[in-house]
Tab-separated table of C-alpha atoms and ligand atoms in Angstrom:
chain	number	residue	atom	x	y	z
A	1	MET	CA	166.533	16.304	-149.161
A	2	ASP	CA	163.175	14.586	-149.591
A	3	ARG	CA	160.291	16.976	-150.026
A	4	ALA	CA	157.484	14.795	-148.629
A	5	PRO	CA	158.691	14.697	-145.006
A	6	VAL	CA	159.522	18.416	-145.168
A	7	TYR	CA	155.981	19.184	-146.304
A	8	ALA	CA	154.473	16.940	-143.620
A	9	ARG	CA	156.527	18.555	-140.866
A	10	LEU	CA	155.758	22.046	-142.206
A	11	LEU	CA	152.042	21.364	-141.771
A	12	GLU	CA	152.709	20.528	-138.119
A	13	LEU	CA	154.702	23.738	-137.631
A	14	ILE	CA	152.006	25.837	-139.298
A	15	GLU	CA	149.083	24.266	-137.410
A	16	PRO	CA	149.540	26.382	-134.219
A	17	PHE	CA	149.183	29.498	-136.405
A	18	ASN	CA	146.048	28.151	-138.095
A	19	LYS	CA	143.668	30.164	-135.926
A	20	LYS	CA	140.657	29.639	-138.185
A	21	GLY	CA	141.214	25.890	-138.347
A	22	ILE	CA	141.111	25.685	-142.147
A	23	ALA	CA	142.284	22.624	-144.093
A	24	LEU	CA	145.970	23.066	-145.009
A	25	ALA	CA	147.126	22.183	-148.521
A	26	GLU	CA	149.893	22.907	-151.021
A	27	ALA	CA	148.051	25.964	-152.316
A	28	THR	CA	147.027	27.402	-148.958
A	29	SER	CA	148.094	31.030	-148.893
A	30	PHE	CA	149.679	32.571	-145.800
A	31	ALA	CA	148.237	36.017	-146.361
A	32	ASP	CA	144.815	35.266	-147.877
A	33	ASP	CA	143.818	31.909	-146.328
A	34	LEU	CA	145.687	31.818	-143.018
A	35	GLU	CA	145.604	35.616	-142.694
A	36	LEU	CA	149.009	35.698	-141.024
A	37	ASP	CA	150.337	39.176	-140.309
A	38	SER	CA	153.995	40.045	-140.754
A	39	LEU	CA	154.734	39.524	-137.057
A	40	THR	CA	153.240	36.045	-136.995
A	41	VAL	CA	155.189	35.151	-140.111
A	42	MET	CA	158.300	36.177	-138.181
A	43	ASP	CA	157.602	33.580	-135.472
A	44	LEU	CA	156.850	30.859	-137.993
A	45	VAL	CA	160.027	31.572	-139.949
A	46	ALA	CA	162.147	31.403	-136.778
A	47	ASN	CA	160.616	28.007	-135.940
A	48	ILE	CA	161.297	26.712	-139.445
A	49	GLU	CA	164.895	27.920	-139.287
A	50	ASP	CA	165.441	26.030	-136.048
A	51	GLU	CA	163.703	22.881	-137.278
A	52	TRP	CA	165.994	22.459	-140.301
A	53	ASP	CA	169.021	24.410	-139.081
A	54	ILE	CA	168.811	26.867	-141.977
A	55	ASN	CA	168.642	30.638	-142.378
A	56	MET	CA	165.716	31.973	-144.384
A	57	PRO	CA	166.782	35.421	-145.621
A	58	LEU	CA	164.024	38.053	-145.365
A	59	ASN	CA	164.572	38.859	-149.020
A	60	ILE	CA	162.983	35.582	-150.161
A	61	LEU	CA	159.891	35.752	-147.942
A	62	PRO	CA	157.694	37.911	-150.198
A	63	ASP	CA	157.914	35.231	-152.904
A	64	LEU	CA	156.745	32.445	-150.605
A	65	GLU	CA	152.996	32.857	-150.754
A	66	THR	CA	151.817	29.279	-150.274
A	67	ILE	CA	152.718	26.272	-148.139
A	68	GLY	CA	153.909	24.465	-151.261
A	69	GLN	CA	156.288	27.280	-152.156
A	70	LEU	CA	157.589	27.311	-148.599
A	71	ALA	CA	158.252	23.569	-148.743
A	72	ASP	CA	160.197	24.041	-151.981
A	73	ALA	CA	162.242	26.818	-150.406
A	74	VAL	CA	163.129	24.748	-147.328
A	75	VAL	CA	164.256	21.855	-149.520
A	76	LYS	CA	166.367	24.224	-151.599
A	77	LEU	CA	167.925	25.977	-148.610
A	78	LYS	CA	168.708	22.665	-146.922
A	79	GLY	CA	170.509	21.705	-150.153
B	1	MET	CA	141.789	53.785	-163.624
B	2	THR	CA	142.793	51.745	-160.622
B	3	ASP	CA	142.818	53.950	-157.556
B	4	LEU	CA	146.230	53.304	-156.055
B	5	LEU	CA	144.998	54.361	-152.645
B	6	SER	CA	142.221	51.775	-152.502
B	7	LYS	CA	144.651	49.242	-151.068
B	8	PHE	CA	144.543	51.300	-147.883
B	9	ASP	CA	140.785	50.930	-147.476
B	10	PRO	CA	141.168	48.494	-144.558
B	11	TYR	CA	143.326	51.082	-142.744
B	12	ILE	CA	140.846	53.854	-143.514
B	13	ALA	CA	138.024	51.722	-142.141
B	14	GLU	CA	139.978	50.759	-139.036
B	15	HIS	CA	140.997	54.315	-138.263
B	16	LYS	CA	137.439	55.532	-138.782
B	17	GLY	CA	136.146	52.766	-136.533
B	18	LEU	CA	138.559	53.920	-133.870
B	19	LEU	CA	137.479	57.561	-134.078
B	20	ASP	CA	133.792	56.595	-134.181
B	21	THR	CA	134.139	55.314	-130.616
B	22	GLY	CA	134.494	58.991	-129.691
B	23	VAL	CA	138.154	58.993	-128.646
B	24	ASN	CA	140.846	61.552	-129.453
B	25	ASP	CA	142.913	60.472	-132.435
B	26	PRO	CA	146.047	58.830	-130.977
B	27	PHE	CA	147.831	59.665	-134.229
B	28	GLY	CA	146.550	63.219	-134.541
B	29	VAL	CA	147.592	65.020	-131.377
B	30	VAL	CA	148.337	68.715	-131.863
B	31	MET	CA	150.300	70.781	-129.369
B	32	THR	CA	149.089	74.340	-129.767
B	33	LYS	CA	151.621	75.679	-127.267
B	34	VAL	CA	154.753	74.074	-125.902
B	35	LEU	CA	155.424	75.485	-122.459
B	36	SER	CA	158.521	73.497	-121.492
B	37	PRO	CA	160.144	70.101	-122.142
B	38	THR	CA	157.414	68.537	-119.984
B	39	ARG	CA	154.329	70.715	-120.556
B	40	ALA	CA	152.229	71.587	-123.603
B	41	VAL	CA	148.692	72.709	-124.373
B	42	ILE	CA	146.658	69.970	-126.066
B	43	ASN	CA	142.899	70.365	-126.735
B	44	GLY	CA	143.109	73.648	-124.800
B	45	ARG	CA	144.352	71.873	-121.671
B	46	GLU	CA	147.780	72.079	-120.048
B	47	THR	CA	149.142	68.560	-120.340
B	48	ILE	CA	152.098	66.774	-118.777
B	49	LEU	CA	154.183	65.271	-121.559
B	50	VAL	CA	155.302	61.733	-120.750
B	51	GLY	CA	155.968	60.501	-124.248
B	52	THR	CA	158.428	62.760	-126.034
B	53	TYR	CA	161.889	61.085	-125.814
B	54	ASN	CA	163.079	64.494	-124.618
B	55	TYR	CA	165.268	62.530	-122.204
B	56	MET	CA	167.661	65.245	-121.144
B	57	GLY	CA	165.152	68.099	-121.374
B	58	MET	CA	167.391	70.140	-123.699
B	59	THR	CA	164.741	71.623	-126.033
B	60	PHE	CA	164.451	74.924	-124.157
B	61	ASP	CA	167.976	75.114	-122.770
B	62	GLU	CA	169.078	78.778	-122.881
B	63	ASP	CA	172.499	78.092	-124.365
B	64	VAL	CA	171.024	75.781	-126.983
B	65	ILE	CA	168.438	78.371	-128.043
B	66	ALA	CA	171.062	81.127	-128.124
B	67	ALA	CA	173.375	79.036	-130.322
B	68	GLY	CA	170.510	78.341	-132.698
B	69	LYS	CA	169.479	81.997	-132.955
B	70	LYS	CA	173.038	83.094	-133.606
B	71	ALA	CA	173.543	80.540	-136.378
B	72	LEU	CA	170.134	81.347	-137.864
B	73	GLU	CA	171.184	84.974	-138.179
B	74	GLU	CA	174.725	84.321	-139.342
B	75	PHE	CA	174.150	81.390	-141.714
B	76	GLY	CA	170.512	81.787	-142.773
B	77	ALA	CA	167.498	79.505	-142.616
B	78	GLY	CA	168.840	76.610	-144.649
B	79	SER	CA	171.811	75.178	-146.465
B	80	THR	CA	169.961	74.495	-149.730
B	81	GLY	CA	172.340	71.713	-150.543
B	82	SER	CA	174.008	68.370	-149.971
B	83	ARG	CA	176.870	67.997	-147.539
B	84	VAL	CA	179.126	66.980	-150.423
B	85	LEU	CA	178.293	70.051	-152.534
B	86	ASN	CA	177.263	73.437	-151.130
B	87	GLY	CA	175.680	72.225	-147.880
B	88	THR	CA	178.610	72.048	-145.455
B	89	PHE	CA	178.819	75.156	-143.241
B	90	ALA	CA	180.944	75.814	-140.185
B	91	PRO	CA	178.178	74.586	-137.803
B	92	HIS	CA	178.113	71.172	-139.545
B	93	ILE	CA	181.838	70.742	-138.952
B	94	ALA	CA	181.446	71.982	-135.391
B	95	VAL	CA	178.686	69.516	-134.531
B	96	GLU	CA	180.725	66.638	-135.966
B	97	GLN	CA	183.642	67.750	-133.785
B	98	ALA	CA	181.318	67.821	-130.759
B	99	LEU	CA	180.280	64.236	-131.542
B	100	LYS	CA	183.908	63.126	-131.853
B	101	ASP	CA	184.616	64.726	-128.487
B	102	PHE	CA	181.505	63.202	-126.906
B	103	TYR	CA	182.147	59.673	-128.186
B	104	GLY	CA	185.940	59.802	-128.195
B	105	THR	CA	186.014	58.540	-131.782
B	106	LYS	CA	188.134	59.467	-134.801
B	107	SER	CA	185.138	60.055	-137.075
B	108	ALA	CA	181.587	61.322	-136.940
B	109	ILE	CA	179.183	61.728	-139.852
B	110	VAL	CA	175.973	63.737	-139.436
B	111	PHE	CA	172.835	62.860	-141.402
B	112	SER	CA	169.596	64.828	-141.644
B	113	THR	CA	167.693	62.414	-139.361
B	114	GLY	CA	168.395	59.270	-137.353
B	115	TYR	CA	166.134	57.413	-139.757
B	116	GLN	CA	168.415	58.436	-142.614
B	117	ALA	CA	171.519	57.567	-140.600
B	118	ASN	CA	170.299	53.976	-140.307
B	119	LEU	CA	169.061	53.920	-143.876
B	120	GLY	CA	172.490	55.055	-145.045
B	121	MET	CA	174.703	53.017	-142.756
B	122	VAL	CA	172.809	49.741	-143.128
B	123	SER	CA	172.362	49.919	-146.891
B	124	THR	CA	175.934	51.039	-147.581
B	125	LEU	CA	177.971	48.925	-145.160
B	126	ALA	CA	176.477	45.606	-146.252
B	127	GLY	CA	176.376	45.116	-150.019
B	128	LYS	CA	175.711	42.316	-152.474
B	129	GLY	CA	176.980	38.988	-151.157
B	130	ASP	CA	177.262	40.322	-147.571
B	131	TYR	CA	174.955	39.340	-144.728
B	132	ILE	CA	173.044	41.463	-142.232
B	133	VAL	CA	171.985	39.739	-139.051
B	134	LEU	CA	169.500	41.787	-137.056
B	135	ASP	CA	167.309	41.596	-133.986
B	136	ALA	CA	163.650	40.893	-134.815
B	137	ASP	CA	162.565	43.973	-132.830
B	138	SER	CA	164.826	46.357	-134.761
B	139	HIS	CA	163.566	49.868	-135.503
B	140	ALA	CA	161.807	50.495	-138.830
B	141	SER	CA	164.746	52.588	-140.057
B	142	ILE	CA	167.019	49.529	-139.754
B	143	TYR	CA	164.570	47.304	-141.636
B	144	ASP	CA	164.188	49.969	-144.305
B	145	GLY	CA	167.984	50.236	-144.576
B	146	CYS	CA	168.003	46.497	-145.291
B	147	LYS	CA	165.402	46.962	-148.045
B	148	LEU	CA	167.403	49.751	-149.614
B	149	GLY	CA	170.580	47.660	-149.735
B	150	ASN	CA	171.498	44.442	-151.500
B	151	ALA	CA	172.688	42.240	-148.642
B	152	GLU	CA	171.007	39.012	-147.524
B	153	VAL	CA	169.066	39.750	-144.345
B	154	VAL	CA	168.700	37.246	-141.514
B	155	ARG	CA	166.741	37.920	-138.348
B	156	PHE	CA	167.187	36.489	-134.844
B	157	ARG	CA	164.707	36.385	-131.957
B	158	HIS	CA	164.770	39.533	-129.837
B	159	ASN	CA	167.743	39.748	-127.447
B	160	ASN	CA	168.377	36.011	-127.860
B	161	VAL	CA	172.146	35.379	-127.825
B	162	GLU	CA	171.869	31.698	-128.727
B	163	ASP	CA	169.610	32.518	-131.679
B	164	LEU	CA	172.166	35.033	-132.953
B	165	ASP	CA	174.984	32.514	-132.536
B	166	LYS	CA	173.093	29.846	-134.484
B	167	ARG	CA	172.251	32.140	-137.369
B	168	LEU	CA	175.789	33.477	-137.666
B	169	GLY	CA	177.095	29.907	-137.539
B	170	ARG	CA	175.022	28.984	-140.614
B	171	LEU	CA	176.589	31.707	-142.790
B	172	PRO	CA	179.604	31.148	-145.049
B	173	ALA	CA	182.736	31.701	-142.921
B	174	GLU	CA	184.384	34.019	-145.442
B	175	ALA	CA	181.333	36.251	-146.178
B	176	GLY	CA	181.107	39.864	-144.960
B	177	LYS	CA	178.724	40.095	-141.989
B	178	LEU	CA	177.129	42.978	-140.110
B	179	VAL	CA	175.318	42.367	-136.822
B	180	ILE	CA	172.861	45.163	-135.942
B	181	LEU	CA	171.832	45.723	-132.342
B	182	GLU	CA	170.206	48.452	-130.276
B	183	GLY	CA	171.286	49.486	-126.783
B	184	VAL	CA	167.732	50.218	-125.619
B	185	TYR	CA	164.746	48.797	-127.506
B	186	SER	CA	162.217	51.579	-127.718
B	187	MET	CA	158.970	49.652	-127.489
B	188	LEU	CA	159.378	47.827	-124.174
B	189	GLY	CA	162.307	49.919	-122.929
B	190	ASP	CA	164.433	46.816	-122.359
B	191	ILE	CA	168.196	46.838	-122.841
B	192	ALA	CA	170.272	44.388	-124.888
B	193	PRO	CA	172.835	41.934	-123.502
B	194	LEU	CA	175.423	43.601	-125.727
B	195	THR	CA	178.433	42.010	-123.995
B	196	GLU	CA	177.329	38.507	-124.945
B	197	MET	CA	176.005	39.507	-128.364
B	198	VAL	CA	179.113	41.398	-129.427
B	199	ALA	CA	181.275	38.471	-128.224
B	200	VAL	CA	179.230	36.105	-130.406
B	201	ALA	CA	179.561	38.482	-133.374
B	202	LYS	CA	183.355	38.581	-132.897
B	203	LYS	CA	183.514	34.807	-132.662
B	204	HIS	CA	181.970	34.636	-136.144
B	205	ASN	CA	184.105	37.486	-137.525
B	206	ALA	CA	181.135	39.824	-137.973
B	207	MET	CA	181.303	43.604	-137.676
B	208	THR	CA	178.841	45.266	-135.305
B	209	LEU	CA	176.620	48.339	-135.448
B	210	VAL	CA	174.757	49.482	-132.343
B	211	ASP	CA	171.917	52.022	-132.466
B	212	GLU	CA	172.055	53.972	-129.207
B	213	ALA	CA	169.173	56.356	-130.001
B	214	HIS	CA	167.479	55.813	-126.629
B	215	ALA	CA	170.580	55.745	-124.436
B	216	MET	CA	172.609	58.853	-125.305
B	217	GLY	CA	173.434	61.055	-122.350
B	218	PHE	CA	172.573	58.699	-119.510
B	219	PHE	CA	174.124	55.248	-120.021
B	220	GLY	CA	177.869	54.737	-119.482
B	221	LYS	CA	180.471	56.956	-117.829
B	222	HIS	CA	180.419	59.531	-120.633
B	223	GLY	CA	176.780	58.992	-121.565
B	224	ARG	CA	177.719	57.259	-124.797
B	225	GLY	CA	175.218	54.469	-124.437
B	226	VAL	CA	174.619	50.935	-123.284
B	227	TYR	CA	177.720	49.772	-125.165
B	228	GLU	CA	179.849	52.066	-123.011
B	229	GLU	CA	178.102	50.948	-119.842
B	230	GLN	CA	178.925	47.339	-120.766
B	231	GLY	CA	182.578	48.181	-121.553
B	232	LEU	CA	182.442	47.547	-125.302
B	233	GLU	CA	184.002	50.708	-126.697
B	234	SER	CA	186.874	48.941	-128.385
B	235	GLU	CA	184.616	46.117	-129.615
B	236	VAL	CA	181.744	47.876	-131.415
B	237	ASP	CA	182.573	49.030	-134.951
B	238	PHE	CA	179.814	51.589	-135.592
B	239	VAL	CA	177.464	53.523	-133.333
B	240	VAL	CA	174.361	55.223	-134.720
B	241	GLY	CA	172.464	57.938	-132.879
B	242	THR	CA	169.979	60.754	-133.240
B	243	PHE	CA	169.603	64.392	-132.256
B	244	SER	CA	165.822	63.961	-131.929
B	245	LYS	CA	165.826	62.516	-128.422
B	246	SER	CA	168.419	63.412	-125.750
B	247	VAL	CA	169.973	66.173	-127.872
B	248	GLY	CA	166.558	67.810	-128.232
B	249	THR	CA	166.558	68.854	-131.901
B	250	VAL	CA	166.621	66.858	-135.141
B	251	GLY	CA	169.363	65.021	-137.027
B	252	GLY	CA	171.156	61.694	-137.030
B	253	PHE	CA	174.731	60.472	-136.935
B	254	ALA	CA	177.169	57.605	-136.970
B	255	VAL	CA	180.512	57.537	-135.156
B	256	SER	CA	183.402	55.124	-135.591
B	257	ASN	CA	187.136	54.604	-135.230
B	258	HIS	CA	187.336	52.668	-138.473
B	259	PRO	CA	190.226	54.114	-140.516
B	260	LYS	CA	188.185	54.076	-143.749
B	261	PHE	CA	184.971	55.459	-142.240
B	262	GLU	CA	185.090	58.860	-143.980
B	263	ILE	CA	184.649	57.306	-147.423
B	264	LEU	CA	180.997	56.670	-146.553
B	265	ARG	CA	180.320	60.357	-147.214
B	266	LEU	CA	181.000	59.784	-150.894
B	267	VAL	CA	179.170	56.479	-151.365
B	268	CYS	CA	176.154	56.704	-149.077
B	269	ASN	CA	173.022	57.959	-150.855
B	270	PRO	CA	170.931	58.975	-147.831
B	271	TYR	CA	173.892	61.183	-146.903
B	272	ARG	CA	174.802	62.725	-150.229
B	273	PHE	CA	171.489	62.965	-152.097
B	274	THR	CA	169.636	65.084	-149.568
B	275	ALA	CA	170.079	68.581	-148.154
B	276	SER	CA	172.115	68.970	-144.983
B	277	LEU	CA	170.573	70.096	-141.711
B	278	PRO	CA	169.723	73.782	-141.389
B	279	PRO	CA	172.799	75.442	-139.847
B	280	ALA	CA	170.770	76.628	-136.849
B	281	VAL	CA	169.838	73.007	-136.114
B	282	ALA	CA	173.480	71.930	-136.354
B	283	ALA	CA	174.418	74.742	-133.958
B	284	THR	CA	171.730	73.820	-131.410
B	285	ALA	CA	172.851	70.197	-131.591
B	286	GLU	CA	176.466	71.157	-131.006
B	287	ALA	CA	175.599	73.294	-127.990
B	288	SER	CA	173.396	70.554	-126.569
B	289	ILE	CA	175.928	67.734	-127.083
B	290	ARG	CA	178.652	69.757	-125.371
B	291	LYS	CA	176.382	70.373	-122.381
B	292	LEU	CA	175.430	66.683	-122.212
B	293	MET	CA	179.084	65.851	-121.533
B	294	THR	CA	178.765	67.261	-118.022
B	295	ALA	CA	175.048	66.853	-117.344
B	296	GLN	CA	175.457	64.655	-114.282
B	297	ALA	CA	172.588	66.246	-112.322
B	298	LYS	CA	170.162	65.782	-115.235
B	299	ARG	CA	171.267	62.187	-115.639
B	300	ASP	CA	170.740	61.427	-111.980
B	301	ASN	CA	167.306	63.015	-112.020
B	302	LEU	CA	166.276	61.174	-115.187
B	303	TRP	CA	167.092	57.852	-113.555
B	304	ALA	CA	165.340	58.896	-110.332
B	305	VAL	CA	162.071	59.849	-112.074
B	306	SER	CA	162.200	56.768	-114.334
B	307	ARG	CA	162.598	54.411	-111.373
B	308	LYS	CA	159.933	56.225	-109.428
B	309	LEU	CA	157.403	56.061	-112.277
B	310	HIS	CA	158.025	52.347	-112.751
B	311	ALA	CA	157.622	51.676	-109.021
B	312	GLY	CA	154.553	53.920	-108.782
B	313	LEU	CA	152.666	52.384	-111.704
B	314	LYS	CA	153.585	48.884	-110.617
B	315	ALA	CA	152.377	49.555	-107.069
B	316	ALA	CA	149.141	50.928	-108.536
B	317	GLY	CA	148.577	47.560	-110.173
B	318	PHE	CA	149.533	48.284	-113.774
B	319	ARG	CA	151.254	45.518	-115.762
B	320	MET	CA	154.732	46.718	-116.652
B	321	ALA	CA	156.550	45.756	-119.867
B	322	THR	CA	159.787	45.183	-117.950
B	323	GLU	CA	160.019	43.735	-114.435
B	324	THR	CA	162.432	46.498	-113.390
B	325	PRO	CA	163.075	49.958	-114.893
B	326	GLU	CA	165.847	49.303	-117.421
B	327	SER	CA	165.841	52.646	-119.259
B	328	ALA	CA	163.917	55.941	-119.361
B	329	ILE	CA	161.125	54.215	-121.287
B	330	ILE	CA	158.513	52.895	-118.888
B	331	ALA	CA	155.821	50.983	-120.736
B	332	VAL	CA	152.488	49.659	-119.470
B	333	LEU	CA	151.015	46.539	-121.084
B	334	LEU	CA	147.342	46.404	-121.992
B	335	PRO	CA	145.366	43.467	-123.325
B	336	ASP	CA	144.110	44.775	-126.668
B	337	GLN	CA	143.679	47.756	-128.961
B	338	VAL	CA	140.271	48.827	-127.656
B	339	SER	CA	141.320	49.003	-124.017
B	340	THR	CA	144.639	50.643	-124.916
B	341	VAL	CA	143.031	53.406	-126.959
B	342	ALA	CA	140.334	53.935	-124.322
B	343	MET	CA	142.915	54.318	-121.574
B	344	TRP	CA	145.119	56.534	-123.743
B	345	HIS	CA	142.101	58.772	-124.395
B	346	GLN	CA	141.224	58.976	-120.703
B	347	LEU	CA	144.814	59.877	-119.852
B	348	LEU	CA	144.753	62.725	-122.348
B	349	GLU	CA	141.472	63.918	-120.857
B	350	HIS	CA	143.264	63.877	-117.494
B	351	GLY	CA	146.130	65.964	-118.864
B	352	ILE	CA	148.680	63.213	-119.522
B	353	TYR	CA	150.199	62.569	-122.929
B	354	CYS	CA	151.971	59.247	-123.460
B	355	ASN	CA	152.435	57.149	-126.617
B	356	MET	CA	149.899	54.573	-127.751
B	357	SER	CA	151.774	51.715	-129.436
B	358	ARG	CA	150.459	48.658	-131.200
B	359	PRO	CA	151.621	46.020	-133.689
B	360	PRO	CA	153.438	46.130	-136.063
B	361	ALA	CA	155.426	48.852	-134.247
B	362	THR	CA	155.320	46.608	-131.188
B	363	PRO	CA	156.156	42.888	-131.100
B	364	ALA	CA	153.255	40.538	-131.976
B	365	GLY	CA	150.143	40.905	-129.847
B	366	ILE	CA	151.577	43.612	-127.609
B	367	PHE	CA	149.657	46.815	-126.873
B	368	LEU	CA	151.384	49.514	-124.911
B	369	LEU	CA	150.991	52.839	-123.250
B	370	ARG	CA	154.549	53.975	-123.449
B	371	CYS	CA	155.903	56.642	-121.149
B	372	SER	CA	159.300	58.210	-121.638
B	373	LEU	CA	160.725	60.352	-118.888
B	374	SER	CA	162.706	63.564	-119.104
B	375	ALA	CA	165.376	64.987	-116.839
B	376	ALA	CA	163.028	67.976	-116.710
B	377	HIS	CA	160.362	65.939	-114.877
B	378	THR	CA	160.370	66.312	-111.103
B	379	LEU	CA	159.638	63.647	-108.533
B	380	ALA	CA	156.442	65.606	-107.777
B	381	ASP	CA	155.475	65.335	-111.470
B	382	VAL	CA	155.760	61.574	-111.158
B	383	ASP	CA	153.293	61.556	-108.247
B	384	VAL	CA	150.831	63.495	-110.403
B	385	ILE	CA	151.379	61.188	-113.383
B	386	VAL	CA	150.747	58.060	-111.307
B	387	SER	CA	147.642	59.511	-109.679
B	388	ARG	CA	146.237	60.495	-113.074
B	389	PHE	CA	146.874	56.987	-114.402
B	390	VAL	CA	144.823	55.693	-111.484
B	391	GLN	CA	142.066	58.296	-112.046
B	392	ALA	CA	141.932	57.508	-115.757
B	393	ARG	CA	141.518	53.819	-114.988
B	394	GLU	CA	138.728	54.644	-112.516
B	395	SER	CA	136.905	56.810	-115.076
B	396	LEU	CA	137.001	53.905	-117.500
B	397	ALA	CA	135.612	51.508	-114.927
B	398	THR	CA	132.802	53.952	-114.103
B	399	MET	CA	131.940	54.317	-117.783
B	400	LYS	CA	131.840	50.572	-118.255
B	401	ALA	CA	129.612	50.122	-115.229
B	402	ALA	CA	127.231	52.846	-116.453
C	501	PLP	C1	166.087	52.987	-132.363
C	501	PLP	C2	165.848	54.168	-133.219
C	501	PLP	N1	166.687	54.442	-134.231
C	501	PLP	C3	166.497	55.512	-135.032
C	501	PLP	C4	165.434	56.362	-134.865
C	501	PLP	C5	165.212	57.499	-135.850
C	501	PLP	O1	165.544	58.696	-135.303
C	501	PLP	P1	165.073	60.086	-135.932
C	501	PLP	O2	163.883	60.544	-135.152
C	501	PLP	O3	166.246	60.984	-135.744
C	501	PLP	O4	164.772	59.869	-137.373
C	501	PLP	C6	164.558	56.138	-133.814
C	501	PLP	C7	163.458	57.094	-133.554
C	501	PLP	O5	162.310	56.885	-133.733
C	501	PLP	C8	164.746	55.007	-132.985
C	501	PLP	O6	163.865	54.723	-132.019
């Protein structure tokens, strides 16, 4: 699957959680920049799973620190 | 040297900030005397306990106490060993038999706490290459069981049957799968649509585990839990429970009819690498479980006081976590941490103890004052509880105005 449209759509899915209205980029960090807590991450992950019809196992979440890494993971999971 | 505890500085600051507002510490309550299942002395004041999970009021039951004293004298203070070495005494076998009789199952395994029962069952049942599919609002012990094990863990939105179906549908057909559910969810006190969820699990060839910690004794004909109430006894593979709520002591367990269930004793670390329950605890649990089999009057009263508290608080204008009383957990929703702690503090000052709950224990953005009823509460107690909730709210309003 093409990464560019995945990344573009991810930004749209993340925007509602962007409470501080910061500029989103590849290197934007969920914990440090967006300050998402674990419960908010849960909501975002569920939305991503539905968008691409994938399961994102909890085990991989700690390694996905930035939007770019998340985009890579979605592409990989979608296969 | 890096101070390993410095990562908790934000928590230290937050907790200090909380206490600096002059409230009692919601996480530091001390009961200097326990007078009954529903009364204790806190801060020198006799307080009505409405947040203990002592659902069936068994903690001071005469027969339970007598059984404990007898075992304490006959078997000593502790087992000093694992169940699989020197730590299995007659009372441990007897309490497992009581569980088999209570649940009508072939097997019962007792752990030292309910937390360890989930830790052990979840981490051992699902191994490398298997999948665990769990409700997002699952108890911490279930999440920790996932962390301890090697399975892939997938989460579905709370009590959402379609979400569960979708996630199971995305897994490899031939893979081992365990769906983990709870009969009653302890934060909001809502019950699960187990009939639909277990049917979906079966459709995808998944095994099921249901934690009935908050339902034992008063859901279903025999008090086995929500799964019994919904007619799923031949469908659910494993049931996990605890002695720390309706049974009135401490300990955890899993029951099952699976023909290979007993092997878990030899392969489950949270079972075999820890000391067994003190024999007196096992004996109190056995006595309590046997009495719960016929505790119809307690059951009826527990439901009566739970419904009455829900109706009373709702009529008084409090926002309830569930539209109707679904279990013996009756939770009140508050807008944020400050107002929740302030109200909790006022309640304690008015002689009411309930639980203060906040994220991440609660779902995102939800702050609760959580009441749990006991069969030992009377309808008159409920009137007092409701009136003190109202008084506490009035005191807060007066303080704000001042
Ligand atoms: C759903 C659920 N499972 C398990 C447990 C753990 O029980 P225990 O207190 O026996 O460790 C609890 C109690 O907090 C619970 O609420």
